[in-house]
PDB file of C-alpha atoms in Angstrom:
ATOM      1  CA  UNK A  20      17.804 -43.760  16.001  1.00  0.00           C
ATOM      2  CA  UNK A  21      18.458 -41.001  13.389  1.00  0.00           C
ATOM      3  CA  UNK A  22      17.924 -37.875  13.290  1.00  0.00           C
ATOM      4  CA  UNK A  23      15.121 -36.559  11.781  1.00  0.00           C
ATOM      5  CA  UNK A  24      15.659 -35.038   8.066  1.00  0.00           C
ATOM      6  CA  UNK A  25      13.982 -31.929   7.263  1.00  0.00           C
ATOM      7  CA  UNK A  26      12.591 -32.551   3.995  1.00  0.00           C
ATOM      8  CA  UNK A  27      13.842 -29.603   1.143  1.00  0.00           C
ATOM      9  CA  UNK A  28      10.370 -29.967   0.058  1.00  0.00           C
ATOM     10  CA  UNK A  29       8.973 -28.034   2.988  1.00  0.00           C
ATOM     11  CA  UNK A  30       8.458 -23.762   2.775  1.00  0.00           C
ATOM     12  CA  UNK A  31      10.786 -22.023   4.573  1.00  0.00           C
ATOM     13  CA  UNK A  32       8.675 -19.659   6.933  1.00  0.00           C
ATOM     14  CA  UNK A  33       9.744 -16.313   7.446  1.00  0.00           C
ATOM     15  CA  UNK A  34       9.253 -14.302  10.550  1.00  0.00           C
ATOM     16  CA  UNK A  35       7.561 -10.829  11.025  1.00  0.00           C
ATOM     17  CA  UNK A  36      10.541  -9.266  11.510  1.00  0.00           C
ATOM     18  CA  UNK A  37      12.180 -10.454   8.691  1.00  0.00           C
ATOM     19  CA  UNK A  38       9.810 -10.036   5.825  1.00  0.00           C
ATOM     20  CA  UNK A  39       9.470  -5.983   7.760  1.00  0.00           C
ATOM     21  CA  UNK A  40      13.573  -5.946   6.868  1.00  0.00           C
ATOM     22  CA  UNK A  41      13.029  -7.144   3.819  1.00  0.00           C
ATOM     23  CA  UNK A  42       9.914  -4.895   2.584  1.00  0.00           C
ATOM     24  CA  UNK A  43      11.680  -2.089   4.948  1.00  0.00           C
ATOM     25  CA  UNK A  44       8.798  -1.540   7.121  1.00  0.00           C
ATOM     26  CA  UNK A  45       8.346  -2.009  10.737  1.00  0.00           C
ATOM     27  CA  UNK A  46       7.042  -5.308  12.113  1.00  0.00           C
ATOM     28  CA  UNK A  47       4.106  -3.436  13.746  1.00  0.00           C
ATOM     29  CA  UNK A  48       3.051  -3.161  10.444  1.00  0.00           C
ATOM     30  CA  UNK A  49       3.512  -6.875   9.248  1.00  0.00           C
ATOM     31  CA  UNK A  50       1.726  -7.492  12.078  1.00  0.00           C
ATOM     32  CA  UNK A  51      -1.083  -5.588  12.136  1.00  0.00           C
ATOM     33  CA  UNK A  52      -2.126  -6.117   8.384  1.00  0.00           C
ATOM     34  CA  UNK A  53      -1.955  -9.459   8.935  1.00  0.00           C
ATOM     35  CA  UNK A  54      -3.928  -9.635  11.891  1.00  0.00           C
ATOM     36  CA  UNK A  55      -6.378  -7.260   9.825  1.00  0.00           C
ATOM     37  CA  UNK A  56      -6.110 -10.275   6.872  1.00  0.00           C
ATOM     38  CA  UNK A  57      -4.711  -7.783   4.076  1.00  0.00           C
ATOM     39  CA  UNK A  58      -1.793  -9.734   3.826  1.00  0.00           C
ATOM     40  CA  UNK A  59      -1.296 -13.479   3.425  1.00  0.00           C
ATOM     41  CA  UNK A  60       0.336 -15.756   6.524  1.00  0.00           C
ATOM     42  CA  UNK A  61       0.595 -18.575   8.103  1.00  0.00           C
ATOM     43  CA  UNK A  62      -0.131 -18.714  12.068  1.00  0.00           C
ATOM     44  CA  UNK A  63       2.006 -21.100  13.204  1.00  0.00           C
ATOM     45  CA  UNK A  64       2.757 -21.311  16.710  1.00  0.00           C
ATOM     46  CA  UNK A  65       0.871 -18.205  17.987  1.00  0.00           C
ATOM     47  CA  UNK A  66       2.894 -16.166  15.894  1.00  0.00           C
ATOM     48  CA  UNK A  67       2.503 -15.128  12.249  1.00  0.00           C
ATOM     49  CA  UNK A  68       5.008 -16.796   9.645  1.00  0.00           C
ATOM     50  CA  UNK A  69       4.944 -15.838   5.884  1.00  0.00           C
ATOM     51  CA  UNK A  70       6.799 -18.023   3.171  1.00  0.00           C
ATOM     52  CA  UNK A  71       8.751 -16.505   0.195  1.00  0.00           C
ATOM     53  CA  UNK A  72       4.870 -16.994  -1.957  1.00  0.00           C
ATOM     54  CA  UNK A  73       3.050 -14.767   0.702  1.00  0.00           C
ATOM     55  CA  UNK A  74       6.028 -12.344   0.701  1.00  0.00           C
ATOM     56  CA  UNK A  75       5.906 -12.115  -3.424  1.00  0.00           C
ATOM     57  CA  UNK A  76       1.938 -11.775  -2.962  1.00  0.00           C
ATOM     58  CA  UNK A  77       2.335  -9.177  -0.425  1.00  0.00           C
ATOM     59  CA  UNK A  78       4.421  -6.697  -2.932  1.00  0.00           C
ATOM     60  CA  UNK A  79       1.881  -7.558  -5.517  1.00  0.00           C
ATOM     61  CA  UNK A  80      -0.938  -6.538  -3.258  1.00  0.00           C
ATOM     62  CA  UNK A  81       1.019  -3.407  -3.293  1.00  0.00           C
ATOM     63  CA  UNK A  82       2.360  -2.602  -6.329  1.00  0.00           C
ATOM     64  CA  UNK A  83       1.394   0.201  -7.939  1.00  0.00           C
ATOM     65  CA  UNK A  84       1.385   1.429 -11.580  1.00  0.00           C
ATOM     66  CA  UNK A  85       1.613   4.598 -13.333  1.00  0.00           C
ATOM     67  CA  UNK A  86      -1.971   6.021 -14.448  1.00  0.00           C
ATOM     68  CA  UNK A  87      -2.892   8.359 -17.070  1.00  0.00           C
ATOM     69  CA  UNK A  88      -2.815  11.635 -16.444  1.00  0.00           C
ATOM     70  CA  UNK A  89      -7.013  11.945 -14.736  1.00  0.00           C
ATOM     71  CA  UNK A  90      -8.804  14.555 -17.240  1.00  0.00           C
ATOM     72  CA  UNK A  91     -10.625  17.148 -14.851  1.00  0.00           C
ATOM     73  CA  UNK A  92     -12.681  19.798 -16.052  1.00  0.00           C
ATOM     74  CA  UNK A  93     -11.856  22.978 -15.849  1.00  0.00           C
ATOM     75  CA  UNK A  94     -12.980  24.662 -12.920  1.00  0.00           C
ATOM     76  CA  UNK A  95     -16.250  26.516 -13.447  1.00  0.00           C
ATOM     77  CA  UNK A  96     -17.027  30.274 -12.104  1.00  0.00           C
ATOM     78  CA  UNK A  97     -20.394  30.487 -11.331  1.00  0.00           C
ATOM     79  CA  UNK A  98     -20.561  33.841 -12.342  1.00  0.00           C
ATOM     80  CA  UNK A  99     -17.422  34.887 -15.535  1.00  0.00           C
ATOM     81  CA  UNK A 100     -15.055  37.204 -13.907  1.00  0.00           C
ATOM     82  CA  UNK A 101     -15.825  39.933 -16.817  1.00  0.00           C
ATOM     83  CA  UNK A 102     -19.511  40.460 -15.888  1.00  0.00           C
ATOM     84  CA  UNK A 103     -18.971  40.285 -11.602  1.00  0.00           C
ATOM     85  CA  UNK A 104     -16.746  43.024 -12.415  1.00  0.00           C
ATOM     86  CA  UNK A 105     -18.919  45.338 -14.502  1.00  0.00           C
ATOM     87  CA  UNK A 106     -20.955  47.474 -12.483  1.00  0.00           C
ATOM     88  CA  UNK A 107     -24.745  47.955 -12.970  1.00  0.00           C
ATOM     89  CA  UNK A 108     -24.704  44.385 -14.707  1.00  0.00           C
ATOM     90  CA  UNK A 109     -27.423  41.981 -14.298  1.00  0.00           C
ATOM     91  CA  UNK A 110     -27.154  38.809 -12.551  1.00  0.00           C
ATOM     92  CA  UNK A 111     -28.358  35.653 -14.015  1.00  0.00           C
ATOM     93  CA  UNK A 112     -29.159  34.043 -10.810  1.00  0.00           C
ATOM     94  CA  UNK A 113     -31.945  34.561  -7.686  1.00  0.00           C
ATOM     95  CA  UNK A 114     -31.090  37.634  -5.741  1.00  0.00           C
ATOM     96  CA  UNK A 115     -29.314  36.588  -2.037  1.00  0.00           C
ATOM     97  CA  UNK A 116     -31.183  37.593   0.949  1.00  0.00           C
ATOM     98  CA  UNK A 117     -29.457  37.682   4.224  1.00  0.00           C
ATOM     99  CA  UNK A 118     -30.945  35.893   7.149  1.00  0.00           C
ATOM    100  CA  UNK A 119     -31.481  37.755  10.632  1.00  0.00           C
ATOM    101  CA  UNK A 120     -28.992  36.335  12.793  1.00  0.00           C
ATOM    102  CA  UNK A 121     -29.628  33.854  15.260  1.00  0.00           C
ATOM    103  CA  UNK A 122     -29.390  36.027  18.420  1.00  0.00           C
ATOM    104  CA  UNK A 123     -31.997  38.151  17.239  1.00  0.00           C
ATOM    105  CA  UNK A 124     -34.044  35.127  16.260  1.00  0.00           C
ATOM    106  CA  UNK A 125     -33.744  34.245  19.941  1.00  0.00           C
ATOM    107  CA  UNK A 126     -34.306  37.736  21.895  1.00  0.00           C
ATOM    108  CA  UNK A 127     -37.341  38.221  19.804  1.00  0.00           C
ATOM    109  CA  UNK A 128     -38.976  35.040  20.938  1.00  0.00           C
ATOM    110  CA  UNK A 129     -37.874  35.487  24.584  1.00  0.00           C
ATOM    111  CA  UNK A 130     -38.642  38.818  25.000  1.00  0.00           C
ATOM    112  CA  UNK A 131     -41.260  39.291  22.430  1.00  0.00           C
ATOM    113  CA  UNK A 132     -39.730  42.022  20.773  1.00  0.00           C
ATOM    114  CA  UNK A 133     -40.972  42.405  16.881  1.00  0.00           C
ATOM    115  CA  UNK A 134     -38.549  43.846  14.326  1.00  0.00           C
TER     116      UNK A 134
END
């Protein structure tokens, strides 16, 4: 009998702990994103085998590309710095009114004291 010829045809399957050397990451995370499915395997054996595809998909999934710079609005002040400075000035808004605090809230409905 002859040996049996592995066909060049077939993938060449990669462990976890080589594509992790190769991507310089830890096999933990190999692992666990593949166990999560965000990365394509193979499970072969009870253990998770990538070929050179998956391992090209895998940087793609990744890959990531400069972006224009995001426009943000300038920050808005409620109230413009010139006028909350000026004494005496009015304020556009609803007057702020201060609420009792809590403890009193409480004492007066334990001990029924009115304020």
């Amino acid at each position: 009998m002859s040996d049996p010829v592995i066909s060049p045809a077939l993938p060449r399957l990669h462990t976890a702990r080589e594509v992790a050397e190769a991507l310089g990451c830890s096999v933990w995370w190999v692992k666990e994103r593949a166990r999560r499915r965000l990365i394509p395997f193979t499970y072969v054996g009870g253990s998770y085998r990538f070929t050179a595809e998956h391992v090209v998909e895998i940087v793609r999934l990744h890959e990531e590309f400069p972006s224009r710079a995001p426009r943000r609005p300038a920050p808005r002040l409620s109230v413009p710095v010139s006028i909350a400075s000026e004494p005496g000035a009015a304020s556009s808004g609803p007057a702020l009114t201060a609420r009792p605090p809590r403890r009193l809230l409480k004492a007066q409905s334990q001990y029924d004291i009115t304020a």
